[in-house]
Amino acid sequence: MLRIMRFSGLFSVLLAIIVLSPSLQSFPPAEAIRSSHLRFPTSPHRFSFRKAPPFRNAADCAAIDIDSGVCNPSLVHVAITLDFEYLRGSIAAVNSILQHSSCPESVFFHFLVSEPDLESVVRSTFPELKFKVYYFDPEIVRTLISTSVRQALEQPLNYARNYLADLLEPCVRRVIYLDSDLIVVDDIAKLWRTRLGSKTIGAPEYCHANFTKYFTPAFWSSERFSAAAFGGRSPCYFNTGVMVMDLERWRRVGYTVAIEKWMEVQKSDRIYELGSLPPFLLVFAGDVAPIEHRWNQHGLGGDNVKGSCRDLHPGPVSLLHWSGSGKPWFRLDSRRPCPLDSLWAPYDLYGHSR
Ligand SMILES: *[C@@H]1O[C@H](CO)[C@@H](O)[C@H](O)[C@H]1NC(C)=O
């Protein structure tokens, strides 16, 4: 895969990139260099995106004072990861959000990266976008990812969502976390206004899904684990690719540590097979604020190996999510797209102007 081929030991080049890149100057270079898994493309300009169409707030949007920055209380905060493999998807996701917002200038993006040089791609594609880039050090989770999972080439950046409460500015009290393989086709402000009640996160729940299969028999047969996780709760599956998160409450309760504790358990007892999803389920399943299913029509990636295409679930659609192994940009490029991939294509900004 692309991301493996881009591994390189050219540390002097890496050092030069870190010194020159404004996005990496804000964190200690020593920290960045210590990570031996930083990857970068052979040419920084290998990724070429067209400039997104300009966007403007409607007349009735709350006035945004340019100087108040990220702490402005009328902003809608969205967090998305950026990495070379899914960059095209992340850019399309941002574009879709702007296109469907009544107040696109009121959306602030928080990008989580582990690779250098992505800030300039965002800046040139969306010249007026309000955003900040945060470096997520893969070392934070390297020792927590169990060996079996690491063999499956799991990307440490998948775990960045666990650390949003620590990474983002303290004045950011709520954030919408979105995966990079989705498009939003409704006003993100509606999702932003979700009532969380006493819950820390909100997500569409799937109570008919077989919850048992996300954990091993060893987990279910151990009272020590299963009762500790779900005692007194009726857990339902939810997808961690679309979540509304109360960061203030998260910080107060310390959920990052709770998730890390389960990852430690996994290292010694193998309680699940997947990577970043199960620890989230262990901490939150049965304790999430339900969100309408229209906000995560997931599974559209289907199974790329078998070439299967998935259809939408019945009901209205505000967000389409290509979770699963197939991604629309790969299928469109290989000229074997699934029918729904044509809904993703209009948001794609990859390539030179046509
Ligand atoms: C749920 O999954 C478990 C584990 O894979 C399986 O043993 C069980 O039969 C499934 N239950 C249903 C109702 O499909």
mmCIF file of C-alpha atoms and ligand atoms in Angstrom:
data_model
loop_
_atom_site.group_PDB
_atom_site.id
_atom_site.type_symbol
_atom_site.label_atom_id
_atom_site.label_comp_id
_atom_site.label_asym_id
_atom_site.label_seq_id
_atom_site.Cartn_x
_atom_site.Cartn_y
_atom_site.Cartn_z
ATOM 1 C CA MET A 1 0.000 0.000 0.000
ATOM 2 C CA LEU A 2 1.005 3.602 -0.538
ATOM 3 C CA ARG A 3 1.642 4.380 3.050
ATOM 4 C CA ILE A 4 4.126 1.554 3.468
ATOM 5 C CA MET A 5 6.017 2.424 0.335
ATOM 6 C CA ARG A 6 6.521 5.930 1.596
ATOM 7 C CA PHE A 7 8.550 4.828 4.599
ATOM 8 C CA SER A 8 12.005 6.296 4.373
ATOM 9 C CA GLY A 9 15.034 6.735 6.513
ATOM 10 C CA LEU A 10 16.129 10.088 5.106
ATOM 11 C CA PHE A 11 16.270 11.794 8.426
ATOM 12 C CA SER A 12 18.162 14.832 7.227
ATOM 13 C CA VAL A 13 15.375 15.517 4.762
ATOM 14 C CA LEU A 14 12.861 14.911 7.493
ATOM 15 C CA LEU A 15 14.650 17.343 9.760
ATOM 16 C CA ALA A 16 14.634 19.950 7.008
ATOM 17 C CA ILE A 17 10.902 19.457 6.497
ATOM 18 C CA ILE A 18 10.230 19.812 10.197
ATOM 19 C CA VAL A 19 12.314 22.967 10.449
ATOM 20 C CA LEU A 20 10.708 24.484 7.366
ATOM 21 C CA SER A 21 7.146 23.423 8.002
ATOM 22 C CA PRO A 22 5.183 25.963 10.033
ATOM 23 C CA SER A 23 2.754 23.238 11.083
ATOM 24 C CA LEU A 24 5.471 21.354 12.927
ATOM 25 C CA GLN A 25 7.261 24.241 14.515
ATOM 26 C CA SER A 26 4.740 24.491 17.282
ATOM 27 C CA PHE A 27 5.805 21.203 18.820
ATOM 28 C CA PRO A 28 9.282 20.224 19.897
ATOM 29 C CA PRO A 29 11.294 18.891 16.932
ATOM 30 C CA ALA A 30 12.878 16.327 19.234
ATOM 31 C CA GLU A 31 9.492 14.756 19.755
ATOM 32 C CA ALA A 32 8.759 14.575 16.072
ATOM 33 C CA ILE A 33 12.118 13.075 15.205
ATOM 34 C CA ARG A 34 11.882 10.421 17.871
ATOM 35 C CA SER A 35 8.983 8.947 15.973
ATOM 36 C CA SER A 36 10.538 6.692 13.385
ATOM 37 C CA HIS A 37 7.215 6.295 11.610
ATOM 38 C CA LEU A 38 6.802 9.763 10.209
ATOM 39 C CA ARG A 39 6.150 9.350 6.526
ATOM 40 C CA PHE A 40 6.282 11.826 3.707
ATOM 41 C CA PRO A 41 5.756 11.664 -0.024
ATOM 42 C CA THR A 42 8.696 11.585 -2.376
ATOM 43 C CA SER A 43 7.617 14.992 -3.578
ATOM 44 C CA PRO A 44 5.738 17.374 -1.282
ATOM 45 C CA HIS A 45 3.711 18.558 -4.263
ATOM 46 C CA ARG A 46 2.680 15.128 -5.308
ATOM 47 C CA PHE A 47 -0.762 15.888 -3.939
ATOM 48 C CA SER A 48 -2.456 18.402 -6.091
ATOM 49 C CA PHE A 49 -5.895 19.727 -5.260
ATOM 50 C CA ARG A 50 -7.993 22.319 -7.033
ATOM 51 C CA LYS A 51 -8.980 25.379 -5.076
ATOM 52 C CA ALA A 52 -12.395 24.882 -3.452
ATOM 53 C CA PRO A 53 -15.242 27.198 -4.460
ATOM 54 C CA PRO A 54 -15.496 30.268 -2.204
ATOM 55 C CA PHE A 55 -18.038 30.117 0.598
ATOM 56 C CA ARG A 56 -19.921 32.824 2.479
ATOM 57 C CA ASN A 57 -22.174 32.984 5.527
ATOM 58 C CA ALA A 58 -25.862 33.658 4.952
ATOM 59 C CA ALA A 59 -27.208 36.995 6.221
ATOM 60 C CA ASP A 60 -28.761 35.513 9.352
ATOM 61 C CA CYS A 61 -25.584 33.831 10.652
ATOM 62 C CA ALA A 62 -24.115 35.022 13.956
ATOM 63 C CA ALA A 63 -21.392 37.588 13.332
ATOM 64 C CA ILE A 64 -17.921 36.080 13.599
ATOM 65 C CA ASP A 65 -15.335 38.433 15.024
ATOM 66 C CA ILE A 66 -12.186 37.681 13.058
ATOM 67 C CA ASP A 67 -9.924 38.408 16.025
ATOM 68 C CA SER A 68 -11.527 36.126 18.570
ATOM 69 C CA GLY A 69 -10.032 33.058 16.913
ATOM 70 C CA VAL A 70 -10.765 29.509 17.951
ATOM 71 C CA CYS A 71 -12.414 30.539 21.234
ATOM 72 C CA ASN A 72 -15.302 32.384 19.587
ATOM 73 C CA PRO A 73 -18.444 30.859 21.159
ATOM 74 C CA SER A 74 -20.477 30.864 17.929
ATOM 75 C CA LEU A 75 -18.103 28.533 16.074
ATOM 76 C CA VAL A 76 -18.985 24.984 15.090
ATOM 77 C CA HIS A 77 -15.937 22.785 15.760
ATOM 78 C CA VAL A 78 -15.110 19.804 13.546
ATOM 79 C CA ALA A 79 -12.140 17.440 14.019
ATOM 80 C CA ILE A 80 -10.802 15.312 11.139
ATOM 81 C CA THR A 81 -7.532 13.426 10.667
ATOM 82 C CA LEU A 82 -5.274 14.128 7.694
ATOM 83 C CA ASP A 83 -2.848 11.579 6.342
ATOM 84 C CA PHE A 84 -1.467 10.868 2.890
ATOM 85 C CA GLU A 85 -3.541 7.778 2.244
ATOM 86 C CA TYR A 86 -6.929 9.331 3.057
ATOM 87 C CA LEU A 87 -6.091 12.941 2.196
ATOM 88 C CA ARG A 88 -8.378 12.968 -0.817
ATOM 89 C CA GLY A 89 -11.227 11.766 1.378
ATOM 90 C CA SER A 90 -10.574 14.341 4.110
ATOM 91 C CA ILE A 91 -10.493 17.188 1.576
ATOM 92 C CA ALA A 92 -13.772 15.995 0.028
ATOM 93 C CA ALA A 93 -15.334 15.779 3.521
ATOM 94 C CA VAL A 94 -14.353 19.383 4.311
ATOM 95 C CA ASN A 95 -15.631 20.544 0.923
ATOM 96 C CA SER A 96 -18.970 18.793 1.465
ATOM 97 C CA ILE A 97 -19.406 20.416 4.891
ATOM 98 C CA LEU A 98 -18.753 23.905 3.471
ATOM 99 C CA GLN A 99 -21.070 23.349 0.509
ATOM 100 C CA HIS A 100 -24.028 22.369 2.678
ATOM 101 C CA SER A 101 -23.608 24.846 5.566
ATOM 102 C CA SER A 102 -25.690 27.993 5.798
ATOM 103 C CA CYS A 103 -22.865 29.452 7.888
ATOM 104 C CA PRO A 104 -19.696 27.898 6.439
ATOM 105 C CA GLU A 105 -17.483 30.715 7.747
ATOM 106 C CA SER A 106 -18.578 29.746 11.250
ATOM 107 C CA VAL A 107 -17.098 26.245 11.000
ATOM 108 C CA PHE A 108 -13.648 25.785 12.540
ATOM 109 C CA PHE A 109 -11.668 22.696 11.539
ATOM 110 C CA HIS A 110 -9.219 20.908 13.801
ATOM 111 C CA PHE A 111 -6.911 18.681 11.746
ATOM 112 C CA LEU A 112 -4.940 15.897 13.402
ATOM 113 C CA VAL A 113 -1.771 14.893 11.590
ATOM 114 C CA SER A 114 1.224 12.632 12.144
ATOM 115 C CA GLU A 115 2.919 13.594 8.888
ATOM 116 C CA PRO A 116 4.508 16.893 7.884
ATOM 117 C CA ASP A 117 3.527 19.236 5.057
ATOM 118 C CA LEU A 118 -0.238 18.771 5.108
ATOM 119 C CA GLU A 119 -1.047 22.256 6.394
ATOM 120 C CA SER A 120 0.030 23.837 3.112
ATOM 121 C CA VAL A 121 -2.248 21.498 1.161
ATOM 122 C CA VAL A 122 -5.239 22.601 3.246
ATOM 123 C CA ARG A 123 -4.276 26.274 2.986
ATOM 124 C CA SER A 124 -3.941 26.238 -0.784
ATOM 125 C CA THR A 125 -7.134 24.224 -1.306
ATOM 126 C CA PHE A 126 -9.259 26.260 1.125
ATOM 127 C CA PRO A 127 -7.591 29.707 1.285
ATOM 128 C CA GLU A 128 -10.162 31.167 3.676
ATOM 129 C CA LEU A 129 -10.758 28.174 5.892
ATOM 130 C CA LYS A 130 -10.612 28.612 9.663
ATOM 131 C CA PHE A 131 -8.475 25.753 10.907
ATOM 132 C CA LYS A 132 -5.670 24.605 13.116
ATOM 133 C CA VAL A 133 -3.332 21.639 12.641
ATOM 134 C CA TYR A 134 -2.374 19.501 15.620
ATOM 135 C CA TYR A 135 0.472 17.024 15.627
ATOM 136 C CA PHE A 136 -0.531 13.638 16.993
ATOM 137 C CA ASP A 137 2.612 11.799 18.066
ATOM 138 C CA PRO A 138 2.215 8.109 17.106
ATOM 139 C CA GLU A 139 4.423 7.251 20.083
ATOM 140 C CA ILE A 140 1.507 8.106 22.373
ATOM 141 C CA VAL A 141 -0.258 4.926 21.333
ATOM 142 C CA ARG A 142 2.620 2.840 19.974
ATOM 143 C CA THR A 143 3.091 0.958 23.218
ATOM 144 C CA LEU A 144 -0.660 0.675 23.793
ATOM 145 C CA ILE A 145 -1.511 -0.949 20.466
ATOM 146 C CA SER A 146 -1.344 -4.693 20.992
ATOM 147 C CA THR A 147 1.032 -6.671 18.805
ATOM 148 C CA SER A 148 -1.675 -8.549 16.938
ATOM 149 C CA VAL A 149 -3.392 -5.338 15.977
ATOM 150 C CA ARG A 150 -0.145 -3.721 14.934
ATOM 151 C CA GLN A 151 0.496 -6.617 12.585
ATOM 152 C CA ALA A 152 -2.727 -5.698 10.844
ATOM 153 C CA LEU A 153 -0.957 -2.411 10.019
ATOM 154 C CA GLU A 154 -3.225 -0.304 12.117
ATOM 155 C CA GLN A 155 -2.636 3.365 11.715
ATOM 156 C CA PRO A 156 -1.888 5.106 15.040
ATOM 157 C CA LEU A 157 -3.808 8.141 13.767
ATOM 158 C CA ASN A 158 -6.997 6.050 14.145
ATOM 159 C CA TYR A 159 -6.525 6.550 17.871
ATOM 160 C CA ALA A 160 -6.210 10.346 17.699
ATOM 161 C CA ARG A 161 -9.946 10.698 18.435
ATOM 162 C CA ASN A 162 -9.249 9.335 21.941
ATOM 163 C CA TYR A 163 -7.041 12.343 22.629
ATOM 164 C CA LEU A 164 -9.133 15.226 21.263
ATOM 165 C CA ALA A 165 -9.908 16.489 24.768
ATOM 166 C CA ASP A 166 -6.174 16.778 25.480
ATOM 167 C CA LEU A 167 -5.074 18.062 22.075
ATOM 168 C CA LEU A 168 -7.654 20.750 21.316
ATOM 169 C CA GLU A 169 -7.661 24.194 22.909
ATOM 170 C CA PRO A 170 -9.276 24.131 26.379
ATOM 171 C CA CYS A 171 -11.851 26.720 25.230
ATOM 172 C CA VAL A 172 -13.193 24.177 22.721
ATOM 173 C CA ARG A 173 -15.931 22.546 24.762
ATOM 174 C CA ARG A 174 -17.650 20.491 22.107
ATOM 175 C CA VAL A 175 -16.424 18.953 18.881
ATOM 176 C CA ILE A 176 -17.847 16.855 16.078
ATOM 177 C CA TYR A 177 -15.397 14.087 15.188
ATOM 178 C CA LEU A 178 -15.638 12.833 11.609
ATOM 179 C CA ASP A 179 -13.821 10.067 9.745
ATOM 180 C CA SER A 180 -12.073 10.870 6.456
ATOM 181 C CA ASP A 181 -14.175 8.591 4.246
ATOM 182 C CA LEU A 182 -17.478 10.428 4.373
ATOM 183 C CA ILE A 183 -19.400 13.374 2.974
ATOM 184 C CA VAL A 184 -21.937 15.566 4.748
ATOM 185 C CA VAL A 185 -24.966 16.482 2.633
ATOM 186 C CA ASP A 186 -26.877 18.510 5.218
ATOM 187 C CA ASP A 187 -26.128 21.533 7.400
ATOM 188 C CA ILE A 188 -23.506 20.468 9.967
ATOM 189 C CA ALA A 189 -24.981 23.051 12.376
ATOM 190 C CA LYS A 190 -27.949 20.686 12.883
ATOM 191 C CA LEU A 191 -25.627 17.914 14.073
ATOM 192 C CA TRP A 192 -23.774 20.459 16.218
ATOM 193 C CA ARG A 193 -26.964 21.309 18.104
ATOM 194 C CA THR A 194 -27.504 17.685 19.210
ATOM 195 C CA ARG A 195 -28.685 17.455 22.800
ATOM 196 C CA LEU A 196 -26.320 15.254 24.768
ATOM 197 C CA GLY A 197 -28.191 15.523 28.085
ATOM 198 C CA SER A 198 -25.980 13.952 30.730
ATOM 199 C CA LYS A 199 -23.983 11.947 28.156
ATOM 200 C CA THR A 200 -20.440 12.709 27.062
ATOM 201 C CA ILE A 201 -20.759 11.564 23.470
ATOM 202 C CA GLY A 202 -23.563 11.292 20.961
ATOM 203 C CA ALA A 203 -23.708 8.899 18.005
ATOM 204 C CA PRO A 204 -26.282 6.900 16.059
ATOM 205 C CA GLU A 205 -26.790 3.599 17.909
ATOM 206 C CA TYR A 206 -27.490 0.226 16.310
ATOM 207 C CA CYS A 207 -29.199 -1.931 18.892
ATOM 208 C CA HIS A 208 -30.075 -4.696 16.410
ATOM 209 C CA ALA A 209 -26.430 -5.295 15.537
ATOM 210 C CA ASN A 210 -24.859 -8.352 17.172
ATOM 211 C CA PHE A 211 -22.833 -6.684 19.898
ATOM 212 C CA THR A 212 -21.291 -9.984 21.059
ATOM 213 C CA LYS A 213 -19.053 -10.303 18.045
ATOM 214 C CA TYR A 214 -17.004 -7.201 18.831
ATOM 215 C CA PHE A 215 -15.377 -8.975 21.781
ATOM 216 C CA THR A 216 -13.731 -12.350 22.230
ATOM 217 C CA PRO A 217 -15.244 -15.304 24.134
ATOM 218 C CA ALA A 218 -12.474 -14.708 26.690
ATOM 219 C CA PHE A 219 -13.948 -11.284 27.351
ATOM 220 C CA TRP A 220 -17.536 -12.475 27.728
ATOM 221 C CA SER A 221 -16.594 -15.428 29.933
ATOM 222 C CA SER A 222 -14.730 -13.212 32.357
ATOM 223 C CA GLU A 223 -16.999 -11.503 34.855
ATOM 224 C CA ARG A 224 -14.019 -9.335 35.765
ATOM 225 C CA PHE A 225 -14.078 -7.775 32.298
ATOM 226 C CA SER A 226 -17.656 -7.885 31.066
ATOM 227 C CA ALA A 227 -19.269 -6.752 34.317
ATOM 228 C CA ALA A 228 -16.673 -4.013 34.741
ATOM 229 C CA ALA A 229 -17.443 -2.723 31.270
ATOM 230 C CA PHE A 230 -21.177 -3.189 30.852
ATOM 231 C CA GLY A 231 -22.575 -3.997 34.306
ATOM 232 C CA GLY A 232 -25.917 -2.192 34.620
ATOM 233 C CA ARG A 233 -25.864 -1.021 30.980
ATOM 234 C CA SER A 234 -27.519 -2.322 27.830
ATOM 235 C CA PRO A 235 -24.744 -1.777 25.319
ATOM 236 C CA CYS A 236 -25.491 -1.153 21.647
ATOM 237 C CA TYR A 237 -23.031 -0.925 18.801
ATOM 238 C CA PHE A 238 -22.197 2.543 17.523
ATOM 239 C CA ASN A 239 -19.763 3.664 14.849
ATOM 240 C CA THR A 240 -16.958 5.912 16.093
ATOM 241 C CA GLY A 241 -16.616 7.648 12.710
ATOM 242 C CA VAL A 242 -19.284 10.235 13.552
ATOM 243 C CA MET A 243 -19.457 11.471 17.124
ATOM 244 C CA VAL A 244 -20.526 14.626 18.915
ATOM 245 C CA MET A 245 -18.257 14.935 21.939
ATOM 246 C CA ASP A 246 -18.587 17.029 25.079
ATOM 247 C CA LEU A 247 -14.897 17.736 25.656
ATOM 248 C CA GLU A 248 -15.455 19.550 28.913
ATOM 249 C CA ARG A 249 -17.125 16.553 30.496
ATOM 250 C CA TRP A 250 -14.573 14.224 28.882
ATOM 251 C CA ARG A 251 -11.737 16.179 30.486
ATOM 252 C CA ARG A 252 -13.484 16.298 33.846
ATOM 253 C CA VAL A 253 -14.184 12.547 34.025
ATOM 254 C CA GLY A 254 -10.878 11.577 32.401
ATOM 255 C CA TYR A 255 -12.165 9.249 29.673
ATOM 256 C CA THR A 256 -8.807 9.140 27.891
ATOM 257 C CA VAL A 257 -7.338 7.208 30.803
ATOM 258 C CA ALA A 258 -10.394 4.908 30.887
ATOM 259 C CA ILE A 259 -9.859 4.028 27.216
ATOM 260 C CA GLU A 260 -6.139 3.505 27.748
ATOM 261 C CA LYS A 261 -6.845 1.125 30.618
ATOM 262 C CA TRP A 262 -8.820 -1.144 28.311
ATOM 263 C CA MET A 263 -6.030 -1.008 25.750
ATOM 264 C CA GLU A 264 -3.668 -2.203 28.467
ATOM 265 C CA VAL A 265 -6.046 -5.073 29.257
ATOM 266 C CA GLN A 266 -6.086 -6.005 25.563
ATOM 267 C CA LYS A 267 -2.296 -6.317 25.533
ATOM 268 C CA SER A 268 -2.381 -9.004 28.206
ATOM 269 C CA ASP A 269 -5.770 -10.695 27.659
ATOM 270 C CA ARG A 270 -6.870 -10.207 24.046
ATOM 271 C CA ILE A 271 -10.446 -9.153 24.663
ATOM 272 C CA TYR A 272 -11.205 -7.994 21.098
ATOM 273 C CA GLU A 273 -10.012 -8.379 17.510
ATOM 274 C CA LEU A 274 -10.428 -4.919 16.000
ATOM 275 C CA GLY A 275 -8.310 -1.853 16.767
ATOM 276 C CA SER A 276 -9.514 1.551 17.908
ATOM 277 C CA LEU A 277 -13.280 0.854 18.010
ATOM 278 C CA PRO A 278 -13.632 -1.710 20.851
ATOM 279 C CA PRO A 279 -12.042 0.397 23.613
ATOM 280 C CA PHE A 280 -14.548 3.118 22.746
ATOM 281 C CA LEU A 281 -17.410 0.628 22.959
ATOM 282 C CA LEU A 282 -16.105 -0.634 26.310
ATOM 283 C CA VAL A 283 -16.207 2.834 27.809
ATOM 284 C CA PHE A 284 -19.306 4.296 26.149
ATOM 285 C CA ALA A 285 -21.645 1.638 24.672
ATOM 286 C CA GLY A 286 -25.009 1.886 26.397
ATOM 287 C CA ASP A 287 -24.108 5.356 27.613
ATOM 288 C CA VAL A 288 -24.302 7.483 24.468
ATOM 289 C CA ALA A 289 -26.860 10.100 23.473
ATOM 290 C CA PRO A 290 -28.683 8.701 20.433
ATOM 291 C CA ILE A 291 -28.419 10.633 17.185
ATOM 292 C CA GLU A 292 -30.684 10.092 14.168
ATOM 293 C CA HIS A 293 -29.362 7.412 11.817
ATOM 294 C CA ARG A 294 -29.429 9.867 8.920
ATOM 295 C CA TRP A 295 -26.159 11.261 10.346
ATOM 296 C CA ASN A 296 -24.180 8.096 9.701
ATOM 297 C CA GLN A 297 -25.274 6.082 6.697
ATOM 298 C CA HIS A 298 -22.248 3.831 7.075
ATOM 299 C CA GLY A 299 -20.901 0.692 5.448
ATOM 300 C CA LEU A 300 -20.821 2.143 1.926
ATOM 301 C CA GLY A 301 -17.231 0.969 1.459
ATOM 302 C CA GLY A 302 -18.512 -2.580 1.472
ATOM 303 C CA ASP A 303 -16.071 -5.372 0.952
ATOM 304 C CA ASN A 304 -13.615 -4.301 -1.700
ATOM 305 C CA VAL A 305 -12.145 -7.773 -2.089
ATOM 306 C CA LYS A 306 -15.449 -9.257 -3.186
ATOM 307 C CA GLY A 307 -16.313 -6.088 -5.056
ATOM 308 C CA SER A 308 -19.622 -5.869 -3.257
ATOM 309 C CA CYS A 309 -21.506 -2.594 -3.341
ATOM 310 C CA ARG A 310 -23.725 -1.574 -0.460
ATOM 311 C CA ASP A 311 -26.948 0.342 -0.636
ATOM 312 C CA LEU A 312 -28.210 3.013 1.713
ATOM 313 C CA HIS A 313 -30.203 2.030 4.759
ATOM 314 C CA PRO A 314 -33.835 3.096 4.507
ATOM 315 C CA GLY A 315 -34.658 6.606 5.679
ATOM 316 C CA PRO A 316 -33.315 10.118 5.179
ATOM 317 C CA VAL A 317 -29.634 10.821 4.576
ATOM 318 C CA SER A 318 -27.545 13.664 6.000
ATOM 319 C CA LEU A 319 -24.140 11.965 5.893
ATOM 320 C CA LEU A 320 -22.767 9.174 3.696
ATOM 321 C CA HIS A 321 -19.921 7.123 5.146
ATOM 322 C CA TRP A 322 -17.775 4.744 3.084
ATOM 323 C CA SER A 323 -16.708 2.652 6.075
ATOM 324 C CA GLY A 324 -15.519 -0.794 5.103
ATOM 325 C CA SER A 325 -12.565 -1.673 2.943
ATOM 326 C CA GLY A 326 -13.617 -0.017 -0.335
ATOM 327 C CA LYS A 327 -13.094 3.721 -0.797
ATOM 328 C CA PRO A 328 -14.846 5.739 -3.506
ATOM 329 C CA TRP A 329 -11.673 7.462 -4.769
ATOM 330 C CA PHE A 330 -9.923 4.141 -5.415
ATOM 331 C CA ARG A 331 -12.964 2.633 -7.098
ATOM 332 C CA LEU A 332 -13.571 5.705 -9.268
ATOM 333 C CA ASP A 333 -9.910 5.730 -10.327
ATOM 334 C CA SER A 334 -10.010 2.058 -11.217
ATOM 335 C CA ARG A 335 -13.178 2.704 -13.244
ATOM 336 C CA ARG A 336 -15.103 0.127 -11.263
ATOM 337 C CA PRO A 337 -17.183 2.369 -9.000
ATOM 338 C CA CYS A 338 -20.194 1.370 -6.977
ATOM 339 C CA PRO A 339 -23.390 3.280 -7.851
ATOM 340 C CA LEU A 340 -23.282 5.419 -4.697
ATOM 341 C CA ASP A 341 -19.668 6.473 -5.382
ATOM 342 C CA SER A 342 -21.099 8.949 -7.882
ATOM 343 C CA LEU A 343 -22.491 10.873 -4.894
ATOM 344 C CA TRP A 344 -18.963 11.306 -3.512
ATOM 345 C CA ALA A 345 -17.379 12.401 -6.808
ATOM 346 C CA PRO A 346 -18.776 15.992 -6.930
ATOM 347 C CA TYR A 347 -16.887 16.848 -3.714
ATOM 348 C CA ASP A 348 -13.558 15.483 -4.924
ATOM 349 C CA LEU A 349 -10.997 18.253 -5.442
ATOM 350 C CA TYR A 350 -8.076 16.050 -6.412
ATOM 351 C CA GLY A 351 -6.144 16.818 -9.573
ATOM 352 C CA HIS A 352 -5.654 19.878 -11.756
ATOM 353 C CA SER A 353 -8.484 22.024 -12.988
ATOM 354 C CA ARG A 354 -10.540 20.282 -15.597
HETATM 355 C C1 LIG B 1 -23.652 -13.078 17.687
HETATM 356 O O1 LIG B 1 -22.255 -13.296 17.511
HETATM 357 C C2 LIG B 1 -21.761 -14.360 18.291
HETATM 358 C C3 LIG B 1 -20.252 -14.342 18.161
HETATM 359 O O2 LIG B 1 -19.830 -14.203 16.829
HETATM 360 C C4 LIG B 1 -22.409 -15.656 17.840
HETATM 361 O O3 LIG B 1 -21.904 -16.739 18.600
HETATM 362 C C5 LIG B 1 -23.913 -15.552 18.015
HETATM 363 O O4 LIG B 1 -24.538 -16.689 17.512
HETATM 364 C C6 LIG B 1 -24.447 -14.313 17.298
HETATM 365 N N1 LIG B 1 -25.842 -14.120 17.630
HETATM 366 C C7 LIG B 1 -26.784 -13.891 16.733
HETATM 367 C C8 LIG B 1 -28.167 -13.699 17.239
HETATM 368 O O5 LIG B 1 -26.557 -13.852 15.536
#
